[in-house]
mmCIF file of C-alpha atoms in Angstrom:
data_model
loop_
_atom_site.group_PDB
_atom_site.id
_atom_site.type_symbol
_atom_site.label_atom_id
_atom_site.label_comp_id
_atom_site.label_asym_id
_atom_site.label_seq_id
_atom_site.Cartn_x
_atom_site.Cartn_y
_atom_site.Cartn_z
ATOM 1 C CA MET A 26 9.757 21.056 -4.515
ATOM 2 C CA LYS A 27 7.663 18.271 -3.057
ATOM 3 C CA HIS A 28 7.135 20.340 0.116
ATOM 4 C CA VAL A 29 6.091 23.413 -1.878
ATOM 5 C CA PHE A 30 3.460 21.336 -3.717
ATOM 6 C CA SER A 31 2.180 19.883 -0.422
ATOM 7 C CA LEU A 32 2.004 23.363 1.084
ATOM 8 C CA CYS A 33 0.004 24.638 -1.911
ATOM 9 C CA VAL A 34 -2.443 21.734 -1.635
ATOM 10 C CA LEU A 35 -2.946 22.424 2.064
ATOM 11 C CA MET A 36 -3.465 26.156 1.447
ATOM 12 C CA PHE A 37 -6.133 25.538 -1.197
ATOM 13 C CA ALA A 38 -7.842 22.912 0.965
ATOM 14 C CA ALA A 39 -8.057 25.413 3.811
ATOM 15 C CA LEU A 40 -9.796 28.048 1.693
ATOM 16 C CA PRO A 41 -13.575 28.250 2.110
ATOM 17 C CA ALA A 42 -15.710 27.238 -0.843
ATOM 18 C CA VAL A 43 -16.575 30.193 -3.041
ATOM 19 C CA ALA A 44 -20.242 31.054 -2.757
ATOM 20 C CA GLN A 45 -22.193 31.173 -5.991
ATOM 21 C CA ASP A 46 -23.395 34.607 -7.103
ATOM 22 C CA THR A 47 -27.141 34.965 -6.668
ATOM 23 C CA ARG A 48 -29.988 37.218 -7.647
ATOM 24 C CA THR A 49 -33.501 37.679 -6.357
ATOM 25 C CA VAL A 50 -36.628 36.507 -8.167
ATOM 26 C CA ILE A 51 -40.267 36.585 -7.111
ATOM 27 C CA ASP A 52 -42.091 33.317 -7.725
ATOM 28 C CA ASP A 53 -45.811 32.808 -8.339
ATOM 29 C CA LEU A 54 -46.460 32.358 -4.629
ATOM 30 C CA GLY A 55 -45.121 35.885 -4.117
ATOM 31 C CA ARG A 56 -42.019 34.582 -2.348
ATOM 32 C CA THR A 57 -38.640 36.256 -2.730
ATOM 33 C CA VAL A 58 -36.126 33.566 -3.700
ATOM 34 C CA GLU A 59 -32.343 33.940 -3.952
ATOM 35 C CA VAL A 60 -31.340 31.886 -6.995
ATOM 36 C CA PRO A 61 -27.931 31.261 -8.556
ATOM 37 C CA ILE A 62 -27.128 33.602 -11.435
ATOM 38 C CA ALA A 63 -25.813 30.653 -13.436
ATOM 39 C CA PRO A 64 -27.318 27.456 -12.029
ATOM 40 C CA GLY A 65 -25.322 24.408 -12.980
ATOM 41 C CA ALA A 66 -27.742 21.751 -11.739
ATOM 42 C CA ILE A 67 -31.510 22.226 -11.998
ATOM 43 C CA ALA A 68 -34.116 19.819 -10.636
ATOM 44 C CA SER A 69 -37.565 20.053 -12.194
ATOM 45 C CA LEU A 70 -40.642 18.698 -10.485
ATOM 46 C CA ASP A 71 -42.869 18.616 -13.590
ATOM 47 C CA ASP A 72 -41.718 16.856 -16.729
ATOM 48 C CA LEU A 73 -44.001 18.293 -19.407
ATOM 49 C CA ARG A 74 -44.396 21.904 -18.302
ATOM 50 C CA LEU A 75 -40.953 22.534 -16.779
ATOM 51 C CA THR A 76 -38.386 19.846 -17.678
ATOM 52 C CA LEU A 77 -39.183 19.719 -21.389
ATOM 53 C CA PRO A 78 -38.797 23.500 -21.868
ATOM 54 C CA LEU A 79 -35.574 23.483 -19.837
ATOM 55 C CA ILE A 80 -34.154 20.692 -22.005
ATOM 56 C CA GLU A 81 -35.188 22.553 -25.174
ATOM 57 C CA LEU A 82 -33.393 25.631 -23.846
ATOM 58 C CA GLY A 83 -30.232 23.632 -23.148
ATOM 59 C CA ALA A 84 -30.433 24.209 -19.384
ATOM 60 C CA PRO A 85 -28.516 21.835 -17.082
ATOM 61 C CA VAL A 86 -31.307 19.566 -15.810
ATOM 62 C CA VAL A 87 -29.969 16.955 -13.355
ATOM 63 C CA ALA A 88 -33.241 15.533 -11.987
ATOM 64 C CA SER A 89 -36.860 15.454 -13.057
ATOM 65 C CA HIS A 90 -40.321 14.233 -12.270
ATOM 66 C CA GLY A 91 -41.311 11.648 -14.866
ATOM 67 C CA ARG A 92 -43.725 8.966 -15.941
ATOM 68 C CA VAL A 93 -43.737 5.172 -15.760
ATOM 69 C CA SER A 94 -44.840 3.219 -18.837
ATOM 70 C CA ARG A 95 -47.834 0.966 -18.240
ATOM 71 C CA VAL A 96 -46.539 -1.295 -21.003
ATOM 72 C CA ASP A 97 -43.033 -2.148 -19.812
ATOM 73 C CA GLY A 98 -42.406 -0.159 -16.617
ATOM 74 C CA SER A 99 -39.756 2.048 -18.232
ATOM 75 C CA VAL A 100 -39.493 5.646 -17.083
ATOM 76 C CA TYR A 101 -39.690 8.653 -19.384
ATOM 77 C CA ILE A 102 -40.037 12.427 -19.554
ATOM 78 C CA ARG A 103 -43.323 13.103 -21.311
ATOM 79 C CA SER A 104 -42.751 14.190 -24.950
ATOM 80 C CA ALA A 105 -39.011 14.715 -24.392
ATOM 81 C CA ASP A 106 -37.846 11.761 -26.488
ATOM 82 C CA ILE A 107 -39.932 12.946 -29.444
ATOM 83 C CA GLN A 108 -39.134 16.664 -29.182
ATOM 84 C CA THR A 109 -35.552 16.668 -27.943
ATOM 85 C CA GLY A 110 -34.190 13.123 -28.021
ATOM 86 C CA VAL A 111 -33.222 13.523 -24.361
ATOM 87 C CA GLY A 112 -34.548 11.264 -21.633
ATOM 88 C CA PHE A 113 -33.613 9.545 -18.412
ATOM 89 C CA ASP A 114 -31.640 6.906 -20.288
ATOM 90 C CA ASN A 115 -29.348 9.289 -22.179
ATOM 91 C CA GLY A 116 -29.536 12.691 -20.517
ATOM 92 C CA ASN A 117 -27.831 12.106 -17.150
ATOM 93 C CA ILE A 118 -31.111 13.104 -15.524
ATOM 94 C CA ALA A 119 -32.165 11.373 -12.304
ATOM 95 C CA PHE A 120 -35.736 10.049 -12.209
ATOM 96 C CA LEU A 121 -37.541 11.543 -9.189
ATOM 97 C CA GLY A 122 -40.656 9.425 -9.488
ATOM 98 C CA ASN A 123 -44.132 10.564 -10.336
ATOM 99 C CA ASP A 124 -46.367 10.973 -7.316
ATOM 100 C CA PRO A 125 -45.031 11.171 -4.710
ATOM 101 C CA LEU A 126 -41.613 12.453 -5.702
ATOM 102 C CA ASP A 127 -38.547 10.779 -4.204
ATOM 103 C CA VAL A 128 -37.029 13.496 -2.004
ATOM 104 C CA GLU A 129 -33.945 11.395 -1.216
ATOM 105 C CA THR A 130 -33.148 11.043 -4.925
ATOM 106 C CA LEU A 131 -33.742 14.776 -5.310
ATOM 107 C CA ALA A 132 -31.260 15.570 -2.546
ATOM 108 C CA ALA A 133 -28.723 13.093 -3.972
ATOM 109 C CA ALA A 134 -28.889 14.863 -7.361
ATOM 110 C CA ASP A 135 -27.475 17.913 -5.532
ATOM 111 C CA PRO A 136 -29.316 20.614 -7.486
ATOM 112 C CA ASP A 137 -28.471 24.263 -6.974
ATOM 113 C CA LEU A 138 -31.987 25.240 -8.132
ATOM 114 C CA ILE A 139 -35.381 23.504 -7.970
ATOM 115 C CA VAL A 140 -38.363 24.515 -10.122
ATOM 116 C CA THR A 141 -41.845 23.239 -9.401
ATOM 117 C CA LEU A 142 -45.539 23.943 -9.928
ATOM 118 C CA VAL A 143 -48.202 24.913 -7.418
ATOM 119 C CA ALA A 144 -50.100 21.774 -8.516
ATOM 120 C CA ARG A 145 -47.232 19.519 -7.366
ATOM 121 C CA ASN A 146 -48.158 20.118 -3.728
ATOM 122 C CA SER A 147 -44.596 19.421 -2.581
ATOM 123 C CA PRO A 148 -43.696 20.873 0.825
ATOM 124 C CA ILE A 149 -41.734 24.002 -0.083
ATOM 125 C CA THR A 150 -39.791 24.044 3.196
ATOM 126 C CA GLN A 151 -38.542 20.527 2.486
ATOM 127 C CA LEU A 152 -37.494 21.517 -1.036
ATOM 128 C CA GLU A 153 -35.825 24.734 0.161
ATOM 129 C CA ALA A 154 -33.707 22.684 2.558
ATOM 130 C CA ILE A 155 -32.203 21.073 -0.566
ATOM 131 C CA ALA A 156 -31.882 24.116 -2.866
ATOM 132 C CA PRO A 157 -33.528 27.458 -3.681
ATOM 133 C CA THR A 158 -36.992 26.664 -5.013
ATOM 134 C CA VAL A 159 -39.009 28.679 -7.535
ATOM 135 C CA VAL A 160 -42.724 27.866 -7.783
ATOM 136 C CA PHE A 161 -44.749 28.512 -10.945
ATOM 137 C CA ASP A 162 -48.553 28.660 -11.070
ATOM 138 C CA GLU A 163 -49.463 27.198 -14.442
ATOM 139 C CA ASP A 164 -53.131 28.082 -13.980
ATOM 140 C CA ALA A 165 -52.501 31.783 -13.307
ATOM 141 C CA THR A 166 -49.649 32.376 -15.752
ATOM 142 C CA ASP A 167 -49.595 32.071 -19.520
ATOM 143 C CA ARG A 168 -47.475 29.074 -20.575
ATOM 144 C CA PHE A 169 -45.376 31.233 -22.881
ATOM 145 C CA ALA A 170 -44.669 33.546 -19.941
ATOM 146 C CA ILE A 171 -43.573 30.558 -17.847
ATOM 147 C CA TYR A 172 -41.308 29.480 -20.710
ATOM 148 C CA ALA A 173 -39.724 32.957 -20.809
ATOM 149 C CA ARG A 174 -39.240 32.972 -17.036
ATOM 150 C CA LEU A 175 -37.723 29.477 -17.208
ATOM 151 C CA ALA A 176 -35.293 30.741 -19.872
ATOM 152 C CA ASP A 177 -34.351 33.666 -17.647
ATOM 153 C CA LEU A 178 -33.443 31.511 -14.629
ATOM 154 C CA PRO A 179 -30.390 29.820 -16.252
ATOM 155 C CA GLY A 180 -29.687 32.737 -18.611
ATOM 156 C CA ARG A 181 -30.991 31.057 -21.764
ATOM 157 C CA GLN A 182 -32.722 34.073 -23.364
ATOM 158 C CA GLU A 183 -30.752 33.697 -26.619
ATOM 159 C CA GLU A 184 -31.882 30.083 -26.946
ATOM 160 C CA LEU A 185 -35.449 31.205 -26.229
ATOM 161 C CA SER A 186 -35.251 33.755 -29.063
ATOM 162 C CA ILE A 187 -34.133 31.025 -31.458
ATOM 163 C CA LEU A 188 -36.968 28.719 -30.351
ATOM 164 C CA GLU A 189 -39.527 31.542 -30.643
ATOM 165 C CA ALA A 190 -38.343 32.379 -34.181
ATOM 166 C CA ARG A 191 -38.594 28.703 -35.168
ATOM 167 C CA TYR A 192 -42.099 28.514 -33.656
ATOM 168 C CA ASP A 193 -43.196 31.640 -35.553
ATOM 169 C CA MET A 194 -41.824 30.203 -38.823
ATOM 170 C CA GLN A 195 -43.665 26.934 -38.242
ATOM 171 C CA LEU A 196 -46.941 28.802 -37.549
ATOM 172 C CA ALA A 197 -46.494 30.890 -40.686
ATOM 173 C CA GLN A 198 -45.828 27.764 -42.736
ATOM 174 C CA LEU A 199 -48.925 26.031 -41.342
ATOM 175 C CA THR A 200 -51.163 29.013 -42.055
ATOM 176 C CA ARG A 201 -49.953 29.188 -45.683
#
């Protein structure tokens, strides 16, 4: 029995890793990017415009750009503590720095998808060497459209519908 178990372990160890299913998206630079259908580890290179929406959608963010407090030097994701209660200290999210971003920490987070903004000016080829990278142009695209596209990347459209309904209810309540 012991030999059968050892043989099974060796057989499974010899099998190649199963490749993740992918799909094609076009980013705001017009690039065709093969992204995982169900990313399990997303790195975001802008805290307010990308990380915060991903957290709200329940997407698996493993690393993020962030801010450093001038008061005590602590690091934070802008508005995330207030809106979601999730931050670097309790969200298992690696702090990538502010400007410049720490590429070594990014690589160590082992993302299977990176999202960034045109304004970040990060070298795309360097990012693509780590993981597929989707670039958003926040100046050319409506922020709600970016939010919807962010929801689509990890398959969080249902969560987006819930957030949109809540937003609409809050607007209606404010206008009353």
